[in-house]
Short mmCIF file of C-alpha atoms and ligand atoms in Angstrom, two decimals:
data_model
loop_
_atom_site.label_atom_id
_atom_site.label_comp_id
_atom_site.label_asym_id
_atom_site.label_seq_id
_atom_site.Cartn_x
_atom_site.Cartn_y
_atom_site.Cartn_z
CA MET R 1 -10.21 17.82 41.57
CA GLU R 2 -9.04 15.49 38.84
CA LYS R 3 -7.36 17.21 36.09
CA LYS R 4 -8.76 16.30 32.57
CA ILE R 5 -6.85 15.29 29.72
CA TYR R 6 -7.70 15.39 25.99
CA ILE R 7 -5.69 13.21 23.32
CA GLU R 8 -5.75 13.80 19.63
CA THR R 9 -4.10 11.18 17.50
CA TYR R 10 -2.63 11.53 14.08
CA GLY R 11 -0.82 8.72 11.89
CA CYS R 12 -0.99 4.99 11.70
CA GLN R 13 -3.07 2.39 13.97
CA MET R 14 0.06 1.94 16.08
CA ASN R 15 -0.38 5.56 17.04
CA PHE R 16 -4.04 5.08 18.10
CA SER R 17 -3.13 1.97 19.96
CA ASP R 18 -0.36 4.06 21.81
CA SER R 19 -2.88 6.73 22.64
CA GLU R 20 -5.14 4.16 24.40
CA ILE R 21 -2.04 3.33 26.53
CA VAL R 22 -1.17 6.84 27.29
CA ALA R 23 -5.03 7.22 28.55
CA SER R 24 -4.55 4.04 30.70
CA ILE R 25 -1.17 5.49 32.24
CA MET R 26 -2.87 8.86 32.94
CA THR R 27 -6.12 7.52 34.41
CA GLU R 28 -3.93 5.29 36.64
CA ASN R 29 -2.37 8.50 37.80
CA ASN R 30 -5.71 10.18 38.72
CA TYR R 31 -6.21 12.29 35.75
CA SER R 32 -9.58 11.79 33.94
CA ALA R 33 -10.13 11.66 30.05
CA THR R 34 -12.32 14.09 28.20
CA ARG R 35 -13.38 13.88 24.54
CA ASP R 36 -13.56 17.92 24.31
CA ALA R 37 -10.46 19.85 23.87
CA GLU R 38 -12.12 22.94 25.16
CA ASP R 39 -12.83 21.09 28.43
CA ALA R 40 -9.28 19.83 28.99
CA ASP R 41 -6.36 20.98 31.36
CA ILE R 42 -3.82 18.79 29.34
CA ILE R 43 -3.89 18.31 25.64
CA PHE R 44 -1.72 15.79 24.07
CA ILE R 45 -1.12 15.54 20.46
CA ASN R 46 0.18 12.20 19.29
CA THR R 47 2.02 12.74 15.99
CA CYS R 48 3.00 11.23 12.79
CA SER R 49 6.22 12.11 10.64
CA ILE R 50 5.70 9.58 7.89
CA ARG R 51 5.36 12.49 5.15
CA ASP R 52 5.69 16.00 5.14
CA ASN R 53 2.07 16.78 5.02
CA ALA R 54 1.36 14.69 8.22
CA GLU R 55 3.81 17.06 10.04
CA GLN R 56 2.30 20.04 8.38
CA LYS R 57 -1.27 19.08 9.52
CA VAL R 58 0.23 18.78 13.33
CA LEU R 59 2.03 22.18 13.15
CA ASN R 60 -1.13 23.92 11.92
CA ARG R 61 -2.91 22.29 14.62
CA LEU R 62 -0.64 23.31 17.29
CA LYS R 63 -1.16 26.89 16.08
CA GLN R 64 -4.91 26.68 16.33
CA LEU R 65 -4.50 25.53 19.80
CA GLN R 66 -2.61 28.46 20.70
CA VAL R 67 -6.16 30.41 20.77
CA LEU R 68 -7.20 28.11 23.40
CA ARG R 69 -3.97 28.59 25.54
CA LYS R 70 -4.93 32.30 25.50
CA GLN R 71 -8.02 31.66 27.10
CA LYS R 72 -6.78 29.09 29.65
CA PRO R 73 -3.26 30.31 30.70
CA ASN R 74 -2.78 26.89 32.80
CA LEU R 75 -3.47 24.74 29.84
CA VAL R 76 -0.49 22.39 29.21
CA LEU R 77 0.26 21.36 25.66
CA GLY R 78 2.24 18.10 24.98
CA VAL R 79 3.46 16.75 21.73
CA LEU R 80 3.81 12.99 21.77
CA GLY R 81 4.70 10.20 19.01
CA CYS R 82 6.83 10.43 16.11
CA MET R 83 7.24 14.01 15.56
CA ALA R 84 8.34 14.48 19.17
CA GLU R 85 10.96 11.59 18.51
CA ARG R 86 12.10 13.18 15.16
CA LEU R 87 12.23 16.85 16.19
CA LYS R 88 12.81 16.55 19.95
CA THR R 89 13.64 19.90 21.59
CA GLU R 90 13.17 21.81 18.24
CA LEU R 91 9.44 21.53 18.96
CA LEU R 92 9.89 23.73 22.05
CA GLU R 93 11.35 26.67 19.96
CA GLU R 94 8.43 28.93 19.74
CA ALA R 95 10.24 30.91 17.10
CA ALA R 96 10.78 27.77 14.89
CA THR R 97 7.17 26.25 15.26
CA GLY R 98 5.05 29.57 15.85
CA SER R 99 3.60 27.62 18.78
CA ARG R 100 4.25 27.13 22.49
CA VAL R 101 4.63 23.73 23.61
CA ASP R 102 5.12 22.73 27.07
CA MET R 103 6.29 18.95 26.75
CA VAL R 104 7.80 16.53 24.14
CA VAL R 105 7.51 12.99 24.83
CA GLY R 106 8.74 10.20 22.33
CA PRO R 107 6.89 6.70 21.82
CA ASP R 108 8.99 4.99 24.28
CA ALA R 109 8.77 7.37 27.35
CA TYR R 110 4.97 7.27 28.06
CA ARG R 111 5.46 5.74 31.50
CA ASP R 112 7.32 9.15 32.45
CA LEU R 113 4.37 11.25 31.53
CA PRO R 114 2.75 11.89 35.06
CA GLN R 115 6.24 12.90 36.22
CA LEU R 116 6.99 15.08 33.37
CA LEU R 117 3.64 16.71 34.13
CA LEU R 118 4.73 17.63 37.45
CA ASP R 119 7.69 19.12 35.99
CA VAL R 120 5.64 21.40 33.87
CA GLU R 121 3.54 22.21 36.71
CA SER R 122 6.56 23.37 38.68
CA GLY R 123 7.50 25.75 35.66
CA HIS R 124 9.73 23.67 33.53
CA LYS R 125 9.51 22.49 29.96
CA ALA R 126 9.77 18.58 30.00
CA VAL R 127 11.32 16.35 27.47
CA ASN R 128 11.92 12.63 27.19
CA VAL R 129 12.56 11.16 23.83
CA ILE R 130 14.70 8.32 24.86
CA LEU R 131 14.09 5.33 22.65
CA SER R 132 14.01 1.84 24.44
CA THR R 133 15.25 -1.65 23.23
CA GLU R 134 12.83 -3.29 25.62
CA GLU R 135 9.64 -1.21 26.20
CA THR R 136 6.42 -2.92 25.10
CA TYR R 137 4.02 -1.64 27.65
CA ALA R 138 3.07 -5.29 28.15
CA ASP R 139 1.64 -4.79 31.51
CA ILE R 140 -0.49 -1.80 30.58
CA THR R 141 -4.22 -2.45 29.93
CA PRO R 142 -5.05 0.19 27.25
CA VAL R 143 -8.11 2.36 27.95
CA ARG R 144 -10.47 1.93 24.96
CA TYR R 145 -11.65 5.42 25.24
CA ALA R 146 -12.87 5.88 21.57
CA SER R 147 -13.91 2.30 20.91
CA ASN R 148 -17.24 1.05 18.99
CA GLY R 149 -16.93 -1.90 21.71
CA VAL R 150 -16.67 -4.44 18.80
CA SER R 151 -13.21 -4.12 17.49
CA ALA R 152 -9.88 -3.34 19.24
CA PHE R 153 -6.24 -3.16 18.32
CA ILE R 154 -3.53 -5.20 20.33
CA SER R 155 0.11 -3.88 19.77
CA ILE R 156 2.21 -7.10 19.64
CA MET R 157 5.54 -5.62 18.72
CA ARG R 158 7.21 -2.15 18.24
CA GLY R 159 9.87 -0.61 16.30
CA CYS R 160 11.34 -1.33 12.77
CA GLU R 161 14.90 -2.06 11.56
CA ASN R 162 14.22 -2.74 7.92
CA PHE R 163 15.38 0.83 7.19
CA CYS R 164 13.71 1.11 3.81
CA THR R 165 15.62 4.02 2.42
CA TYR R 166 12.53 6.56 2.12
CA CYS R 167 11.12 5.69 5.70
CA VAL R 168 11.39 7.56 9.08
CA VAL R 169 9.81 4.85 11.18
CA PRO R 170 13.26 3.09 12.27
CA TYR R 171 14.40 6.50 13.47
CA THR R 172 11.14 7.45 15.43
CA ARG R 173 10.23 3.96 16.58
CA GLY R 174 13.57 2.43 17.33
CA LYS R 175 14.51 -1.04 17.44
CA GLU R 176 12.16 -4.01 16.95
CA ARG R 177 10.77 -5.87 19.93
CA SER R 178 8.13 -8.23 20.47
CA ARG R 179 5.75 -8.25 23.35
CA ASN R 180 5.40 -11.17 25.79
CA MET R 181 2.83 -13.70 24.30
CA LYS R 182 1.19 -14.45 27.79
CA SER R 183 0.17 -10.73 28.01
CA ILE R 184 -1.13 -10.64 24.38
CA LEU R 185 -3.17 -13.66 25.01
CA SER R 186 -4.62 -12.22 28.36
CA GLU R 187 -5.57 -8.95 26.78
CA ALA R 188 -7.34 -10.74 23.94
CA HIS R 189 -9.20 -12.90 26.30
CA ASP R 190 -10.33 -9.98 28.36
CA LEU R 191 -11.53 -8.17 25.43
CA PHE R 192 -13.50 -11.08 24.12
CA GLU R 193 -15.21 -11.22 27.76
CA ARG R 194 -16.04 -7.62 27.48
CA GLY R 195 -17.85 -8.33 24.23
CA PHE R 196 -15.30 -7.48 21.79
CA ARG R 197 -15.50 -9.63 18.60
CA GLU R 198 -12.82 -8.35 16.48
CA ILE R 199 -8.87 -8.06 17.37
CA THR R 200 -6.37 -6.58 14.98
CA LEU R 201 -2.82 -7.60 15.89
CA LEU R 202 -0.58 -4.55 15.38
CA GLY R 203 3.09 -3.83 14.52
CA GLN R 204 5.24 -2.28 11.83
CA ASN R 205 6.33 -5.58 10.69
CA VAL R 206 3.79 -7.58 12.49
CA ASN R 207 4.67 -11.03 10.93
CA SER R 208 8.24 -10.75 12.20
CA TYR R 209 6.98 -11.16 15.71
CA GLN R 210 9.53 -13.39 17.61
CA TYR R 211 9.21 -13.96 21.47
CA GLU R 212 11.45 -16.00 23.49
CA ASP R 213 9.81 -17.55 26.36
CA GLU R 214 11.61 -17.18 29.40
CA LYS R 215 10.48 -20.50 30.96
CA SER R 216 10.77 -23.06 28.17
CA GLY R 217 13.30 -21.07 26.15
CA LYS R 218 11.22 -21.66 23.17
CA THR R 219 10.77 -18.93 20.61
CA ILE R 220 7.45 -18.13 19.70
CA THR R 221 6.81 -17.04 16.23
CA PHE R 222 4.10 -14.91 14.51
CA PRO R 223 1.98 -17.90 12.95
CA GLU R 224 2.20 -19.55 16.38
CA LEU R 225 0.83 -16.43 18.11
CA LEU R 226 -1.97 -16.06 15.69
CA GLU R 227 -3.16 -19.48 15.97
CA ALA R 228 -3.19 -19.08 19.79
CA VAL R 229 -5.11 -15.88 19.69
CA ALA R 230 -7.73 -17.46 17.38
CA ALA R 231 -8.11 -20.23 19.65
CA ILE R 232 -9.58 -18.07 22.27
CA ASP R 233 -13.05 -18.39 20.56
CA LEU R 234 -14.36 -19.07 17.21
CA SER R 235 -16.62 -16.15 17.49
CA LEU R 236 -13.54 -13.91 17.86
CA ARG R 237 -12.43 -12.66 14.67
CA VAL R 238 -8.50 -11.98 14.20
CA ARG R 239 -6.81 -9.60 11.97
CA PHE R 240 -3.21 -8.39 11.57
CA ALA R 241 -1.21 -5.50 10.12
CA THR R 242 1.16 -4.55 8.58
CA SER R 243 2.89 -7.41 7.11
CA HIS R 244 6.31 -7.15 5.15
CA PRO R 245 6.51 -9.51 2.09
CA LYS R 246 9.85 -10.75 3.25
CA ASP R 247 8.11 -12.58 6.45
CA MET R 248 4.94 -13.60 4.58
CA SER R 249 5.56 -17.46 4.88
CA ASP R 250 3.63 -20.37 3.59
CA GLU R 251 3.34 -21.47 7.24
CA LEU R 252 1.52 -18.14 8.16
CA LEU R 253 -0.77 -18.49 5.08
CA GLN R 254 -1.69 -22.16 6.09
CA VAL R 255 -2.58 -20.72 9.56
CA ILE R 256 -4.90 -18.34 8.18
CA ALA R 257 -6.53 -20.83 5.96
CA ARG R 258 -6.98 -23.46 8.50
CA ASN R 259 -8.72 -21.12 11.12
CA GLU R 260 -12.15 -19.86 10.19
CA ASN R 261 -11.90 -16.82 12.33
CA ILE R 262 -8.65 -15.46 11.22
CA CYS R 263 -9.77 -13.11 8.57
CA ASN R 264 -9.03 -13.57 4.87
CA SER R 265 -7.70 -10.13 4.16
CA ILE R 266 -3.99 -9.59 3.82
CA HIS R 267 -2.14 -6.19 3.73
CA LEU R 268 0.92 -6.52 1.89
CA PRO R 269 2.78 -3.29 0.93
CA VAL R 270 4.55 -3.47 -2.38
CA GLN R 271 5.62 0.16 -2.59
CA SER R 272 6.74 -0.18 -6.40
CA GLY R 273 6.46 -2.66 -9.38
CA SER R 274 9.86 -2.07 -10.56
CA SER R 275 12.73 -4.35 -9.21
CA ALA R 276 15.21 -1.42 -9.65
CA VAL R 277 13.07 0.90 -7.35
CA LEU R 278 12.36 -1.86 -4.83
CA LYS R 279 16.30 -2.28 -4.66
CA LYS R 280 16.76 1.26 -4.16
CA MET R 281 14.19 1.39 -1.54
CA ASN R 282 15.92 -1.39 0.41
CA ARG R 283 12.61 -3.49 0.35
CA LYS R 284 14.53 -6.83 0.13
CA TYR R 285 12.49 -8.29 -2.55
CA THR R 286 11.83 -8.18 -6.28
CA ARG R 287 8.91 -7.60 -8.30
CA GLU R 288 9.10 -11.43 -9.25
CA GLY R 289 9.58 -12.33 -5.54
CA TYR R 290 6.57 -10.10 -4.65
CA LEU R 291 4.33 -11.87 -7.20
CA GLU R 292 5.38 -15.29 -6.15
CA ARG R 293 4.24 -14.45 -2.66
CA ILE R 294 0.95 -13.24 -4.22
CA ALA R 295 0.48 -16.55 -6.15
CA ALA R 296 1.12 -18.47 -2.69
CA ILE R 297 -1.72 -16.34 -1.08
CA LYS R 298 -4.05 -17.01 -3.80
CA SER R 299 -3.39 -20.81 -3.99
CA ILE R 300 -3.50 -21.17 -0.18
CA ILE R 301 -6.28 -18.86 0.46
CA PRO R 302 -8.36 -18.60 -2.59
CA ASP R 303 -11.00 -15.94 -1.28
CA ALA R 304 -8.32 -13.63 0.27
CA ALA R 305 -8.49 -9.97 -0.40
CA ILE R 306 -5.23 -8.49 -1.02
CA SER R 307 -4.45 -4.79 -0.27
CA THR R 308 -1.25 -2.64 -0.55
CA ASP R 309 0.69 0.52 -0.09
CA ILE R 310 2.25 2.41 -3.10
CA ILE R 311 4.73 5.29 -3.39
CA ALA R 312 4.65 7.16 -6.67
CA GLY R 313 7.89 9.23 -7.65
CA PHE R 314 10.62 7.80 -5.45
CA CYS R 315 14.16 8.88 -6.38
CA SER R 316 15.12 8.35 -10.00
CA GLU R 317 11.84 6.50 -10.95
CA THR R 318 11.56 6.45 -14.59
CA GLU R 319 8.34 6.15 -16.84
CA ASP R 320 9.09 2.50 -17.31
CA ASP R 321 9.40 1.86 -13.69
CA HIS R 322 6.02 3.70 -13.21
CA LYS R 323 4.46 1.59 -16.00
CA GLN R 324 5.74 -1.54 -14.07
CA THR R 325 4.05 -0.40 -10.91
CA ILE R 326 0.79 0.01 -13.04
CA SER R 327 1.12 -3.54 -14.63
CA LEU R 328 1.90 -5.07 -11.25
CA MET R 329 -1.43 -3.52 -9.79
CA GLU R 330 -3.11 -5.14 -12.79
CA ASP R 331 -1.50 -8.47 -12.42
CA VAL R 332 -2.39 -8.64 -8.86
CA GLY R 333 -5.74 -7.11 -8.99
CA PHE R 334 -5.63 -5.47 -5.63
CA ASP R 335 -8.87 -5.13 -3.78
CA PHE R 336 -7.74 -1.95 -1.93
CA ALA R 337 -4.66 0.28 -1.66
CA TYR R 338 -3.31 3.31 0.14
CA MET R 339 -1.33 5.45 -2.38
CA PHE R 340 1.19 8.23 -1.57
CA LYS R 341 3.55 10.70 -3.34
CA TYR R 342 6.93 10.18 -2.41
CA SER R 343 7.81 12.80 0.41
CA GLU R 344 11.63 13.21 1.30
CA ARG R 345 12.02 12.65 5.03
CA PRO R 346 15.16 14.34 6.65
CA GLY R 347 17.73 11.82 8.15
CA THR R 348 16.55 8.85 6.04
CA ILE R 349 19.03 7.07 3.70
CA ALA R 350 17.31 8.53 0.73
CA GLU R 351 17.63 11.98 1.86
CA LYS R 352 21.38 11.78 2.49
CA LYS R 353 22.17 9.47 -0.62
CA PHE R 354 19.67 10.05 -3.47
CA ASP R 355 18.22 12.97 -5.38
CA ASP R 356 14.52 13.63 -4.95
CA ASP R 357 14.48 14.37 -8.68
CA VAL R 358 11.09 13.29 -10.03
CA PRO R 359 9.38 16.69 -10.55
CA GLU R 360 6.39 17.54 -8.60
CA ASP R 361 3.88 17.56 -11.62
CA VAL R 362 5.36 14.19 -12.73
CA LYS R 363 4.66 12.56 -9.07
CA SER R 364 1.17 14.14 -9.14
CA ARG R 365 0.35 12.61 -12.53
CA ARG R 366 1.73 9.23 -11.74
CA LEU R 367 -0.05 9.32 -8.36
CA GLN R 368 -3.29 9.96 -10.29
CA GLU R 369 -2.87 7.12 -12.56
CA ILE R 370 -2.33 5.04 -9.84
CA ILE R 371 -5.33 6.15 -7.91
CA GLN R 372 -7.64 5.85 -11.06
CA LEU R 373 -6.32 2.42 -11.70
CA GLN R 374 -7.10 1.34 -8.10
CA ASN R 375 -10.57 2.69 -8.19
CA LYS R 376 -11.13 0.72 -11.19
CA LEU R 377 -9.84 -2.59 -9.61
CA SER R 378 -11.64 -1.88 -6.25
CA LEU R 379 -15.00 -1.67 -8.25
CA ARG R 380 -14.20 -4.73 -10.42
CA SER R 381 -13.39 -6.64 -7.00
CA ASN R 382 -16.68 -5.43 -5.35
CA ARG R 383 -18.73 -6.29 -8.54
CA ALA R 384 -17.55 -9.68 -8.38
CA ASP R 385 -18.81 -9.91 -4.90
CA ILE R 386 -22.42 -9.20 -6.05
CA GLY R 387 -24.65 -12.34 -5.54
CA LYS R 388 -22.06 -13.89 -3.03
CA ILE R 389 -22.82 -14.52 0.62
CA PHE R 390 -20.85 -13.20 3.49
CA GLU R 391 -20.81 -13.25 7.37
CA VAL R 392 -20.79 -9.80 8.53
CA LEU R 393 -19.83 -8.53 11.97
CA VAL R 394 -22.22 -5.55 12.81
CA GLU R 395 -20.32 -2.64 13.97
CA GLY R 396 -23.02 -0.02 14.15
CA LYS R 397 -25.53 2.33 12.20
CA SER R 398 -24.41 3.15 8.80
CA ARG R 399 -23.28 6.77 8.57
CA LYS R 400 -25.62 7.56 5.81
CA SER R 401 -28.87 6.16 7.06
CA GLU R 402 -30.35 5.40 10.52
CA LYS R 403 -32.21 2.48 8.70
CA MET R 404 -29.04 0.61 7.94
CA VAL R 405 -26.48 -1.03 9.93
CA SER R 406 -22.78 -1.53 8.49
CA GLY R 407 -20.00 -3.92 9.32
CA ARG R 408 -17.26 -5.81 7.81
CA ASN R 409 -16.86 -9.15 6.03
CA SER R 410 -13.81 -11.48 6.50
CA GLN R 411 -12.46 -9.62 3.40
CA ASN R 412 -12.31 -6.41 5.29
CA LYS R 413 -14.90 -4.99 3.00
CA MET R 414 -17.44 -2.61 4.39
CA VAL R 415 -21.24 -4.09 3.91
CA VAL R 416 -24.28 -2.02 4.44
CA PHE R 417 -27.77 -3.55 4.69
CA PRO R 418 -31.19 -2.89 6.46
CA ASP R 419 -31.28 -2.94 10.05
CA LYS R 420 -33.64 -5.37 11.68
CA GLY R 421 -32.68 -4.52 15.29
CA TYR R 422 -29.26 -5.70 15.13
CA LYS R 423 -26.65 -4.81 17.94
CA PRO R 424 -23.06 -4.02 17.43
CA GLY R 425 -21.05 -7.37 17.70
CA ASP R 426 -23.81 -9.44 16.04
CA TYR R 427 -22.84 -11.70 13.06
CA VAL R 428 -25.41 -11.52 10.19
CA ILE R 429 -25.36 -13.57 6.84
CA VAL R 430 -25.75 -11.16 4.14
CA LYS R 431 -26.31 -11.56 0.35
CA ILE R 432 -24.79 -8.90 -1.78
CA ARG R 433 -27.05 -6.99 -4.13
CA ASP R 434 -25.15 -3.97 -5.10
CA CYS R 435 -21.88 -2.05 -4.74
CA THR R 436 -19.81 1.04 -5.20
CA SER R 437 -16.02 1.02 -5.42
CA ALA R 438 -15.91 1.48 -1.72
CA THR R 439 -18.96 -0.28 -0.11
CA LEU R 440 -20.80 -3.62 -0.54
CA LYS R 441 -24.77 -3.20 -0.39
CA GLY R 442 -26.87 -6.16 0.65
CA GLU R 443 -29.52 -7.86 2.70
CA ALA R 444 -29.65 -10.41 5.46
CA VAL R 445 -30.71 -13.78 4.27
N1 SAH O 501 5.66 -0.74 8.15
C1 SAH O 501 4.78 -0.77 7.01
C2 SAH O 501 4.19 0.73 6.71
C3 SAH O 501 4.80 1.75 7.43
S1 SAH O 501 4.30 3.56 6.84
C4 SAH O 501 5.31 -1.33 5.97
O1 SAH O 501 6.76 -1.60 5.98
O2 SAH O 501 4.68 -1.67 4.87
C5 SAH O 501 2.86 3.19 5.79
C6 SAH O 501 3.13 3.55 4.45
O3 SAH O 501 3.58 4.86 4.20
C7 SAH O 501 4.25 2.78 3.84
O4 SAH O 501 3.99 1.48 3.30
C8 SAH O 501 4.64 3.57 2.56
O5 SAH O 501 3.85 3.22 1.42
C9 SAH O 501 4.14 5.14 3.03
N2 SAH O 501 5.46 5.90 3.22
C10 SAH O 501 6.51 5.63 4.22
N3 SAH O 501 7.46 6.54 4.04
C11 SAH O 501 7.04 7.21 2.94
C12 SAH O 501 7.70 8.48 2.30
N4 SAH O 501 8.71 9.16 2.72
N5 SAH O 501 6.82 9.11 1.40
C13 SAH O 501 5.70 8.69 1.04
N6 SAH O 501 5.22 7.61 1.51
C14 SAH O 501 5.83 6.81 2.29
FE1 SF4 O 502 9.20 1.82 7.19
FE2 SF4 O 502 10.07 -0.08 5.78
FE3 SF4 O 502 9.98 -0.34 8.56
FE4 SF4 O 502 7.95 -0.33 6.91
S1 SF4 O 502 9.27 -1.82 6.83
S2 SF4 O 502 8.06 0.88 8.88
S3 SF4 O 502 8.30 1.06 5.26
S4 SF4 O 502 11.34 1.02 7.14
FE1 F3S O 503 3.48 7.95 11.45
FE2 F3S O 503 5.00 7.02 13.08
FE3 F3S O 503 2.80 5.58 12.59
S1 F3S O 503 5.63 8.09 11.42
S2 F3S O 503 2.99 6.01 10.34
S3 F3S O 503 2.73 7.56 13.39
S4 F3S O 503 4.84 5.00 13.23
#
């Protein structure tokens, strides 16, 4: 009988995308996927190390799963992803984690999973945390096991070598490498044929994509790749995440502007509004440099929505630095933001060289001020859309009401409107009548 595997994913979109690759590798090797942990013979937890609370969440979940282990003595429990890479065999020490784990597999070792499972079955603990300089899983067709059938992620590059001083990703994901363009295009094509209407190209620094074509010797850049994906069909929407400000070129902005189906939403993490803090973070741009890129976005793509990531309370951040973050947020008028308290990560440059010296209560207060301001900015941005008309790609029923459907506009804003028998994947022209800070509400016109 086929063994059943259950995958639970934490962390960023890359991790969700990786879980689809894991599902593909496993189903190719005669395992079947289940969406019920209790029903599984094998449980994989795909983990995130980005902040301490992300790791704590996983450690708690592993403890919870020990109950299931008692009921099912043959259950195999594997830790995948960034925590596997960061903590390695430490995760196998029951005394340290409070949980029994059978396998630890890093993000570049998923092809080895079937063999590692055989090792576990023969009574050994299994570990592979070797990082690769080449692995992109280019030839593996992800199994879209949790998909809405409309939007899908395609990983186009892996790793990061920017070494922002606070960040664990270069250590858990390894060297930057880009995937063969042909395999990306054929995956996008295939998704479109199967009815998908929105593709998000993924990478930790998606806009530094660079692939040298073996035959022609020509180097393909991110703007070229983006335009090639958009050329598949006008009714296929294309998005991408996450961009680094240093690679946000005018050429890229022009490609977005001239292709109707490349969405007008740009996620451009700023992290801080203070040049001194940015320098300490090794972000490779200044406040002025970032604002110059924002001005370029606004002039080349006037209706672009701009979102960001912000860290409050990085090492030695002063009240004045914090005020500069607040004023930058106001200057840009971000439509949306992910906001975090700085969390020191073992092994990073910041952990080795700087003091994590902003007191917890000050970090919390600064984060609260940032969140409050962003709520205001998001509401302002949504209010400005009242009366406007957008093309919305229907994703499904609204979560709140059976009579409503929801989908996104090009700016990546969630739009809710009355259902007139729409199907996921339909494009509907909607006029906005009302909003909250999170959602636009309208009706089809
Ligand atoms: N590659 C992307 C983002 C990666 S992680 C980029 O460069 O923008 C997503 C976000 O988590 C980061 O943008 C940052 O805001 C946040 N983050 C990363 N490390 C963190 C840490 N140690 N503490 C708090 N937030 C962190
Ligand atoms: Fe982390 Fe910086 Fe790389 Fe983003 S660019 S993944 S924040 S090191
Ligand atoms: Fe987390 Fe790893 Fe993504 S640390 S944010 S899962 S790359």
